[in-house]
Amino acid sequence: MSKVATFDTRAEADLPVATPMAFSLAHSGAPAVTPQSRVVLRERPLQGHLILRGGAIVLDEAVRKVLGINLPGEPQGLTLDDSGQRSVQWLSPDEWLVIVPDGEAFELETALRHELADAHYAISDVSGGQTLLELEGEGATEVLMKSVIYDVHPSHFKVGKGVTTVFAKATVILRRPSDTRWELVVRRSFADYTYRWLLDAGDEFAIGVER
């Protein structure tokens, strides 16, 4: 069992919690989704984000036992569980991003530390430092073509792929979990900038925000 001291940053308490997009929604507006909307933007707020570092073989066994899914089998890979709510993404040769629903991060970290025991690894809870945005609709790919330097054409950016790339003048993790949906993992400090950019880039597609 790991001797690292851990604590639950989301322990039950009657405290207000603001999502990274709360300021943007309050001050920049949120255009409604209409029948003309070819792009829909939504935030999946307050998810659990864990960074795993270590050897792939050791981590894969632990993640499979705890989450029931494997680490991606190749660079830039993204794997999801059957519900689509839990994912593991390759970031670098010894680094992976795990995203789980709100409230699961601490229990997941505890379970992984138990499974990994004295292995050489590191787990960092970065949930408070970033958020997950979703883009969906027939115009979503075109919005991204105007926004990122990476080639997002479907022939190149297949489903189940994820990359770290430049978005306008910010950095995001861009993922494609399904044919119809894109995800952007955005740092909290870039959330408002990214939101405003997407509203502008998506204006010609009658972008709507689902709250």
Short mmCIF file of C-alpha atoms in Angstrom, two decimals:
data_model
loop_
_atom_site.label_atom_id
_atom_site.label_comp_id
_atom_site.label_asym_id
_atom_site.label_seq_id
_atom_site.Cartn_x
_atom_site.Cartn_y
_atom_site.Cartn_z
CA MET A 1 0.00 0.00 0.00
CA SER A 2 1.28 3.45 -0.89
CA LYS A 3 2.52 5.60 2.01
CA VAL A 4 1.68 8.82 0.11
CA ALA A 5 -0.66 11.10 2.04
CA THR A 6 -3.85 11.81 0.08
CA PHE A 7 -7.01 13.76 0.78
CA ASP A 8 -10.38 14.15 -0.89
CA THR A 9 -10.61 17.64 -2.40
CA ARG A 10 -14.32 17.15 -3.06
CA ALA A 11 -15.36 15.82 0.35
CA GLU A 12 -19.03 16.33 1.17
CA ALA A 13 -19.61 19.87 2.32
CA ASP A 14 -22.23 22.53 1.83
CA LEU A 15 -19.98 24.81 -0.20
CA PRO A 16 -20.73 26.54 -3.51
CA VAL A 17 -18.72 25.22 -6.45
CA ALA A 18 -18.18 27.25 -9.62
CA THR A 19 -17.30 25.53 -12.88
CA PRO A 20 -14.52 26.99 -15.05
CA MET A 21 -17.17 28.14 -17.53
CA ALA A 22 -19.41 29.87 -14.98
CA PHE A 23 -17.84 33.30 -15.54
CA SER A 24 -18.09 32.95 -19.32
CA LEU A 25 -21.73 31.92 -19.25
CA ALA A 26 -22.56 34.83 -16.97
CA HIS A 27 -20.66 37.55 -18.85
CA SER A 28 -20.39 36.41 -22.47
CA GLY A 29 -23.87 35.00 -22.90
CA ALA A 30 -24.96 31.57 -24.04
CA PRO A 31 -26.76 31.47 -27.41
CA ALA A 32 -29.60 28.98 -27.32
CA VAL A 33 -29.57 25.79 -29.35
CA THR A 34 -32.02 26.17 -32.26
CA PRO A 35 -33.06 24.01 -35.21
CA GLN A 36 -30.53 25.99 -37.27
CA SER A 37 -27.61 25.15 -34.93
CA ARG A 38 -25.03 23.12 -36.80
CA VAL A 39 -22.74 23.14 -33.75
CA VAL A 40 -23.67 22.53 -30.11
CA LEU A 41 -21.24 23.43 -27.33
CA ARG A 42 -21.52 22.09 -23.80
CA GLU A 43 -19.33 21.81 -20.73
CA ARG A 44 -19.00 18.60 -18.78
CA PRO A 45 -18.10 20.36 -15.54
CA LEU A 46 -16.35 19.18 -12.41
CA GLN A 47 -15.18 15.86 -13.83
CA GLY A 48 -12.36 13.99 -12.11
CA HIS A 49 -9.04 14.40 -13.98
CA LEU A 50 -6.03 12.28 -12.96
CA ILE A 51 -2.58 12.24 -14.55
CA LEU A 52 -0.87 8.84 -14.33
CA ARG A 53 2.89 8.44 -14.79
CA GLY A 54 4.78 5.18 -14.84
CA GLY A 55 5.44 2.00 -16.78
CA ALA A 56 2.69 0.99 -19.19
CA ILE A 57 2.56 -2.68 -18.17
CA VAL A 58 2.20 -2.00 -14.44
CA LEU A 59 -0.31 0.83 -14.92
CA ASP A 60 -2.35 -1.09 -17.48
CA GLU A 61 -2.95 -3.94 -15.06
CA ALA A 62 -4.01 -1.60 -12.27
CA VAL A 63 -6.29 0.52 -14.48
CA ARG A 64 -7.91 -2.60 -15.93
CA LYS A 65 -8.66 -3.97 -12.46
CA VAL A 66 -10.02 -0.69 -11.10
CA LEU A 67 -11.78 0.84 -14.13
CA GLY A 68 -12.36 -2.19 -16.30
CA ILE A 69 -10.64 -0.62 -19.33
CA ASN A 70 -7.14 -0.85 -20.73
CA LEU A 71 -4.59 1.84 -21.36
CA PRO A 72 -4.57 2.86 -25.04
CA GLY A 73 -2.56 0.38 -27.05
CA GLU A 74 -0.78 2.98 -29.16
CA PRO A 75 0.40 6.60 -29.04
CA GLN A 76 -2.37 9.26 -29.27
CA GLY A 77 -4.91 6.59 -28.34
CA LEU A 78 -8.11 7.13 -26.37
CA THR A 79 -10.14 4.37 -24.71
CA LEU A 80 -13.55 4.65 -23.07
CA ASP A 81 -15.65 2.36 -20.92
CA ASP A 82 -19.02 1.04 -22.13
CA SER A 83 -20.86 4.04 -20.68
CA GLY A 84 -18.57 6.54 -22.39
CA GLN A 85 -18.22 8.40 -19.08
CA ARG A 86 -14.75 7.17 -18.15
CA SER A 87 -11.73 7.45 -20.39
CA VAL A 88 -7.97 6.97 -20.52
CA GLN A 89 -5.88 8.95 -23.00
CA TRP A 90 -2.23 8.57 -24.02
CA LEU A 91 -0.35 11.85 -23.50
CA SER A 92 3.30 10.75 -23.76
CA PRO A 93 5.28 7.47 -23.55
CA ASP A 94 4.81 7.25 -19.76
CA GLU A 95 1.87 9.60 -19.16
CA TRP A 96 -1.90 9.13 -19.36
CA LEU A 97 -4.95 11.26 -18.59
CA VAL A 98 -7.88 9.58 -16.86
CA ILE A 99 -11.26 11.35 -16.77
CA VAL A 100 -14.12 10.06 -14.62
CA PRO A 101 -17.49 11.48 -13.48
CA ASP A 102 -17.76 14.01 -10.69
CA GLY A 103 -17.02 12.55 -7.26
CA GLU A 104 -15.06 9.50 -8.44
CA ALA A 105 -11.52 10.88 -8.59
CA PHE A 106 -10.50 10.35 -4.98
CA GLU A 107 -11.84 6.80 -4.76
CA LEU A 108 -10.16 5.99 -8.07
CA GLU A 109 -6.82 7.39 -6.92
CA THR A 110 -7.05 5.45 -3.65
CA ALA A 111 -7.88 2.21 -5.47
CA LEU A 112 -5.05 2.67 -7.96
CA ARG A 113 -2.53 3.36 -5.21
CA HIS A 114 -3.65 0.18 -3.47
CA GLU A 115 -3.21 -1.88 -6.64
CA LEU A 116 0.13 -0.31 -7.57
CA ALA A 117 1.54 -0.71 -4.04
CA ASP A 118 5.33 -0.19 -4.18
CA ALA A 119 5.60 0.12 -7.96
CA HIS A 120 7.33 3.17 -9.43
CA TYR A 121 4.54 5.56 -10.45
CA ALA A 122 2.94 8.95 -9.84
CA ILE A 123 -0.71 10.04 -9.70
CA SER A 124 -1.72 13.70 -9.73
CA ASP A 125 -5.27 14.95 -9.29
CA VAL A 126 -5.61 17.94 -11.64
CA SER A 127 -9.41 18.10 -11.55
CA GLY A 128 -9.52 21.69 -10.34
CA GLY A 129 -7.18 22.94 -13.02
CA GLN A 130 -9.03 21.99 -16.18
CA THR A 131 -12.43 21.30 -17.68
CA LEU A 132 -13.94 19.34 -20.54
CA LEU A 133 -15.84 20.98 -23.40
CA GLU A 134 -17.83 19.08 -26.02
CA LEU A 135 -18.51 20.10 -29.61
CA GLU A 136 -21.16 18.25 -31.54
CA GLY A 137 -22.93 18.77 -34.85
CA GLU A 138 -22.22 18.74 -38.57
CA GLY A 139 -20.23 21.97 -38.35
CA ALA A 140 -18.01 20.98 -35.41
CA THR A 141 -15.11 19.76 -37.55
CA GLU A 142 -15.15 22.98 -39.59
CA VAL A 143 -15.04 25.08 -36.41
CA LEU A 144 -11.97 23.13 -35.30
CA MET A 145 -10.35 23.55 -38.71
CA LYS A 146 -10.48 27.30 -38.09
CA SER A 147 -9.16 26.97 -34.56
CA VAL A 148 -6.37 24.38 -34.23
CA ILE A 149 -3.13 23.81 -36.11
CA TYR A 150 -3.54 20.01 -36.11
CA ASP A 151 -5.16 18.28 -39.10
CA VAL A 152 -8.67 17.37 -37.90
CA HIS A 153 -9.97 16.04 -41.21
CA PRO A 154 -11.82 12.78 -40.45
CA SER A 155 -9.50 10.85 -42.77
CA HIS A 156 -6.58 11.80 -40.52
CA PHE A 157 -8.18 12.28 -37.11
CA LYS A 158 -9.93 8.98 -36.51
CA VAL A 159 -12.36 8.15 -33.72
CA GLY A 160 -10.42 7.07 -30.63
CA LYS A 161 -7.58 9.55 -31.14
CA GLY A 162 -6.42 12.40 -28.91
CA VAL A 163 -3.61 14.96 -29.23
CA THR A 164 -2.22 17.97 -27.43
CA THR A 165 -2.31 20.90 -29.84
CA VAL A 166 -2.46 24.67 -30.20
CA PHE A 167 -5.95 26.16 -30.15
CA ALA A 168 -5.82 29.78 -31.36
CA LYS A 169 -3.21 31.12 -28.87
CA ALA A 170 -3.91 28.55 -26.16
CA THR A 171 -3.11 24.87 -25.66
CA VAL A 172 -5.77 22.17 -25.46
CA ILE A 173 -6.04 18.41 -25.47
CA LEU A 174 -8.25 17.56 -28.45
CA ARG A 175 -10.06 14.21 -28.51
CA ARG A 176 -12.51 12.46 -30.81
CA PRO A 177 -14.48 9.89 -28.79
CA SER A 178 -17.16 9.29 -31.45
CA ASP A 179 -18.12 10.10 -35.03
CA THR A 180 -20.31 13.01 -33.97
CA ARG A 181 -18.51 14.41 -30.93
CA TRP A 182 -15.24 16.21 -30.25
CA GLU A 183 -13.84 17.01 -26.81
CA LEU A 184 -11.46 19.74 -25.67
CA VAL A 185 -9.69 19.42 -22.34
CA VAL A 186 -8.97 23.03 -21.43
CA ARG A 187 -6.98 24.58 -18.60
CA ARG A 188 -9.13 26.59 -16.23
CA SER A 189 -7.18 29.76 -17.02
CA PHE A 190 -7.91 29.30 -20.75
CA ALA A 191 -11.61 28.42 -20.34
CA ASP A 192 -13.06 31.88 -20.92
CA TYR A 193 -10.75 32.58 -23.86
CA THR A 194 -11.60 29.22 -25.46
CA TYR A 195 -15.33 29.75 -24.93
CA ARG A 196 -15.30 33.22 -26.51
CA TRP A 197 -13.25 31.94 -29.45
CA LEU A 198 -15.67 29.06 -30.06
CA LEU A 199 -18.66 31.40 -30.01
CA ASP A 200 -16.99 33.58 -32.64
CA ALA A 201 -15.74 30.69 -34.79
CA GLY A 202 -19.10 28.95 -34.58
CA ASP A 203 -21.23 32.01 -35.33
CA GLU A 204 -21.65 31.11 -39.01
CA PHE A 205 -22.94 27.70 -37.90
CA ALA A 206 -25.52 29.21 -35.50
CA ILE A 207 -23.64 27.67 -32.58
CA GLY A 208 -25.77 27.00 -29.52
CA VAL A 209 -24.74 26.37 -25.93
CA GLU A 210 -26.40 23.52 -24.06
CA ARG A 211 -26.50 24.21 -20.33
#
